[in-house]
Amino acid sequence: AAHEPATRVAAVEALGRIGTPAAQAELLALLPALPADDDARRQIVPLLRPTALDDAAATRLAAELDGATLTAAEKQQLAFTLALVGLRDGIKLPDGAVSPAAKQLIDQMTALAERGTGEKR
């Protein structure tokens, strides 16, 4: 709600550093409240960090890939984060958690991450 862009950015970054499930939920709730070109909004998606793909929070995040709230770039960022968590833990989202299109985006980001490391799982 702050009028100054720097204050909004600082607030978003502070929520990201807190890292609790409640702080993560607050970040997610801020997305539709901020315009796509807002500097604070641009900080949110990189700060969304699910602990594991089999966690309910990850499923909520994955559902955003099928929604209208995120921009195309934000969807790619979020899909990349989900891909990295999946690669780290060696698991995937539960079946039916996302649409085929969202699953395909996550799979593309997984392939991109694997190319970057030179590993294939």
PDB file of C-alpha atoms in Angstrom:
ATOM      1  CA  ALA A   1       0.000   0.000   0.000  1.00  0.00           C
ATOM      2  CA  ALA A   2       3.027   2.290   0.193  1.00  0.00           C
ATOM      3  CA  HIS A   3       3.122   5.140  -2.289  1.00  0.00           C
ATOM      4  CA  GLU A   4       6.892   5.083  -2.790  1.00  0.00           C
ATOM      5  CA  PRO A   5       8.180   2.335  -5.112  1.00  0.00           C
ATOM      6  CA  ALA A   6      11.327   1.849  -3.000  1.00  0.00           C
ATOM      7  CA  THR A   7       9.204   1.226   0.091  1.00  0.00           C
ATOM      8  CA  ARG A   8       7.089  -1.369  -1.732  1.00  0.00           C
ATOM      9  CA  VAL A   9      10.237  -3.118  -2.972  1.00  0.00           C
ATOM     10  CA  ALA A  10      11.729  -3.123   0.536  1.00  0.00           C
ATOM     11  CA  ALA A  11       8.519  -4.583   1.967  1.00  0.00           C
ATOM     12  CA  VAL A  12       8.447  -7.357  -0.634  1.00  0.00           C
ATOM     13  CA  GLU A  13      12.119  -8.165  -0.061  1.00  0.00           C
ATOM     14  CA  ALA A  14      11.527  -8.283   3.707  1.00  0.00           C
ATOM     15  CA  LEU A  15       8.697 -10.776   3.232  1.00  0.00           C
ATOM     16  CA  GLY A  16      10.964 -12.851   1.014  1.00  0.00           C
ATOM     17  CA  ARG A  17      13.686 -12.924   3.670  1.00  0.00           C
ATOM     18  CA  ILE A  18      11.226 -14.039   6.345  1.00  0.00           C
ATOM     19  CA  GLY A  19      10.636 -17.201   4.336  1.00  0.00           C
ATOM     20  CA  THR A  20       7.829 -18.606   6.500  1.00  0.00           C
ATOM     21  CA  PRO A  21       4.749 -20.170   4.913  1.00  0.00           C
ATOM     22  CA  ALA A  22       2.737 -17.133   6.035  1.00  0.00           C
ATOM     23  CA  ALA A  23       5.212 -14.736   4.397  1.00  0.00           C
ATOM     24  CA  GLN A  24       5.159 -16.793   1.203  1.00  0.00           C
ATOM     25  CA  ALA A  25       1.342 -16.671   1.201  1.00  0.00           C
ATOM     26  CA  GLU A  26       1.465 -12.890   1.638  1.00  0.00           C
ATOM     27  CA  LEU A  27       3.821 -12.567  -1.336  1.00  0.00           C
ATOM     28  CA  LEU A  28       1.488 -14.657  -3.463  1.00  0.00           C
ATOM     29  CA  ALA A  29      -1.485 -12.551  -2.353  1.00  0.00           C
ATOM     30  CA  LEU A  30       0.332  -9.362  -3.384  1.00  0.00           C
ATOM     31  CA  LEU A  31       0.698 -10.416  -7.030  1.00  0.00           C
ATOM     32  CA  PRO A  32      -2.815  -9.529  -8.197  1.00  0.00           C
ATOM     33  CA  ALA A  33      -2.754  -6.314  -6.141  1.00  0.00           C
ATOM     34  CA  LEU A  34       0.231  -4.830  -7.964  1.00  0.00           C
ATOM     35  CA  PRO A  35       0.422  -3.798 -11.620  1.00  0.00           C
ATOM     36  CA  ALA A  36       2.677  -5.898 -13.853  1.00  0.00           C
ATOM     37  CA  ASP A  37       5.095  -2.998 -14.336  1.00  0.00           C
ATOM     38  CA  ASP A  38       5.541  -2.309 -10.598  1.00  0.00           C
ATOM     39  CA  ASP A  39       9.113  -2.786  -9.362  1.00  0.00           C
ATOM     40  CA  ALA A  40       7.864  -4.501  -6.194  1.00  0.00           C
ATOM     41  CA  ARG A  41       5.852  -7.001  -8.214  1.00  0.00           C
ATOM     42  CA  ARG A  42       8.924  -7.863 -10.289  1.00  0.00           C
ATOM     43  CA  GLN A  43      10.615  -8.995  -7.063  1.00  0.00           C
ATOM     44  CA  ILE A  44       7.838 -11.321  -5.919  1.00  0.00           C
ATOM     45  CA  VAL A  45       8.056 -14.385  -8.177  1.00  0.00           C
ATOM     46  CA  PRO A  46      11.803 -14.890  -7.618  1.00  0.00           C
ATOM     47  CA  LEU A  47      11.083 -14.834  -3.870  1.00  0.00           C
ATOM     48  CA  LEU A  48       8.450 -17.579  -4.037  1.00  0.00           C
ATOM     49  CA  ARG A  49      10.314 -20.642  -2.831  1.00  0.00           C
ATOM     50  CA  PRO A  50       8.401 -23.833  -2.049  1.00  0.00           C
ATOM     51  CA  THR A  51      10.139 -26.184   0.350  1.00  0.00           C
ATOM     52  CA  ALA A  52       9.257 -29.272  -1.715  1.00  0.00           C
ATOM     53  CA  LEU A  53       7.031 -30.146  -4.658  1.00  0.00           C
ATOM     54  CA  ASP A  54       4.895 -32.480  -2.556  1.00  0.00           C
ATOM     55  CA  ASP A  55       4.057 -29.578  -0.229  1.00  0.00           C
ATOM     56  CA  ALA A  56       0.623 -27.921  -0.471  1.00  0.00           C
ATOM     57  CA  ALA A  57       2.307 -24.540  -0.994  1.00  0.00           C
ATOM     58  CA  ALA A  58       4.029 -25.842  -4.125  1.00  0.00           C
ATOM     59  CA  THR A  59       0.716 -27.078  -5.466  1.00  0.00           C
ATOM     60  CA  ARG A  60      -0.804 -23.607  -4.866  1.00  0.00           C
ATOM     61  CA  LEU A  61       2.129 -22.017  -6.662  1.00  0.00           C
ATOM     62  CA  ALA A  62       1.841 -24.460  -9.543  1.00  0.00           C
ATOM     63  CA  ALA A  63      -1.844 -23.595  -9.885  1.00  0.00           C
ATOM     64  CA  GLU A  64      -0.779 -20.016 -10.652  1.00  0.00           C
ATOM     65  CA  LEU A  65       0.704 -21.303 -13.915  1.00  0.00           C
ATOM     66  CA  ASP A  66      -2.852 -21.981 -15.079  1.00  0.00           C
ATOM     67  CA  GLY A  67      -4.280 -18.699 -13.822  1.00  0.00           C
ATOM     68  CA  ALA A  68      -4.496 -15.229 -15.298  1.00  0.00           C
ATOM     69  CA  THR A  69      -2.634 -13.404 -12.512  1.00  0.00           C
ATOM     70  CA  LEU A  70       0.931 -13.980 -13.723  1.00  0.00           C
ATOM     71  CA  THR A  71       2.515 -12.540 -16.829  1.00  0.00           C
ATOM     72  CA  ALA A  72       4.131 -14.945 -19.291  1.00  0.00           C
ATOM     73  CA  ALA A  73       7.590 -14.061 -17.945  1.00  0.00           C
ATOM     74  CA  GLU A  74       6.442 -14.608 -14.362  1.00  0.00           C
ATOM     75  CA  LYS A  75       5.019 -17.997 -15.319  1.00  0.00           C
ATOM     76  CA  GLN A  76       8.389 -18.962 -16.789  1.00  0.00           C
ATOM     77  CA  GLN A  77      10.182 -17.786 -13.638  1.00  0.00           C
ATOM     78  CA  LEU A  78       7.828 -19.738 -11.401  1.00  0.00           C
ATOM     79  CA  ALA A  79       8.019 -22.846 -13.580  1.00  0.00           C
ATOM     80  CA  PHE A  80      11.822 -22.642 -13.438  1.00  0.00           C
ATOM     81  CA  THR A  81      11.720 -22.446  -9.640  1.00  0.00           C
ATOM     82  CA  LEU A  82       9.410 -25.462  -9.493  1.00  0.00           C
ATOM     83  CA  ALA A  83      11.706 -27.315 -11.901  1.00  0.00           C
ATOM     84  CA  LEU A  84      14.758 -26.587  -9.747  1.00  0.00           C
ATOM     85  CA  VAL A  85      13.019 -27.783  -6.592  1.00  0.00           C
ATOM     86  CA  GLY A  86      11.969 -30.948  -8.387  1.00  0.00           C
ATOM     87  CA  LEU A  87      15.485 -31.589  -9.657  1.00  0.00           C
ATOM     88  CA  ARG A  88      16.946 -30.912  -6.212  1.00  0.00           C
ATOM     89  CA  ASP A  89      14.594 -33.368  -4.517  1.00  0.00           C
ATOM     90  CA  GLY A  90      14.184 -35.845  -7.365  1.00  0.00           C
ATOM     91  CA  ILE A  91      10.381 -35.558  -7.326  1.00  0.00           C
ATOM     92  CA  LYS A  92       7.618 -34.095  -9.465  1.00  0.00           C
ATOM     93  CA  LEU A  93       4.345 -32.377  -8.707  1.00  0.00           C
ATOM     94  CA  PRO A  94       1.503 -34.761  -7.849  1.00  0.00           C
ATOM     95  CA  ASP A  95      -0.473 -36.025 -10.842  1.00  0.00           C
ATOM     96  CA  GLY A  96      -3.280 -33.679 -11.754  1.00  0.00           C
ATOM     97  CA  ALA A  97      -1.788 -30.728  -9.855  1.00  0.00           C
ATOM     98  CA  VAL A  98      -1.499 -28.653 -13.027  1.00  0.00           C
ATOM     99  CA  SER A  99      -2.874 -28.574 -16.534  1.00  0.00           C
ATOM    100  CA  PRO A 100      -1.017 -30.259 -19.386  1.00  0.00           C
ATOM    101  CA  ALA A 101       0.150 -26.809 -20.562  1.00  0.00           C
ATOM    102  CA  ALA A 102       1.584 -25.946 -17.137  1.00  0.00           C
ATOM    103  CA  LYS A 103       3.216 -29.374 -16.889  1.00  0.00           C
ATOM    104  CA  GLN A 104       4.775 -28.813 -20.306  1.00  0.00           C
ATOM    105  CA  LEU A 105       6.155 -25.432 -19.173  1.00  0.00           C
ATOM    106  CA  ILE A 106       7.663 -27.010 -16.049  1.00  0.00           C
ATOM    107  CA  ASP A 107       9.131 -29.801 -18.177  1.00  0.00           C
ATOM    108  CA  GLN A 108      10.679 -27.205 -20.524  1.00  0.00           C
ATOM    109  CA  MET A 109      12.216 -25.387 -17.569  1.00  0.00           C
ATOM    110  CA  THR A 110      13.476 -28.699 -16.171  1.00  0.00           C
ATOM    111  CA  ALA A 111      15.182 -29.427 -19.491  1.00  0.00           C
ATOM    112  CA  LEU A 112      16.677 -25.940 -19.483  1.00  0.00           C
ATOM    113  CA  ALA A 113      18.032 -26.431 -15.960  1.00  0.00           C
ATOM    114  CA  GLU A 114      19.472 -29.816 -16.879  1.00  0.00           C
ATOM    115  CA  ARG A 115      21.225 -28.335 -19.900  1.00  0.00           C
ATOM    116  CA  GLY A 116      22.734 -25.670 -17.658  1.00  0.00           C
ATOM    117  CA  THR A 117      24.230 -28.262 -15.324  1.00  0.00           C
ATOM    118  CA  GLY A 118      25.186 -30.778 -17.965  1.00  0.00           C
ATOM    119  CA  GLU A 119      23.271 -33.452 -16.036  1.00  0.00           C
ATOM    120  CA  LYS A 120      20.298 -35.489 -17.153  1.00  0.00           C
ATOM    121  CA  ARG A 121      18.078 -37.233 -14.647  1.00  0.00           C
TER     122      ARG A 121
END
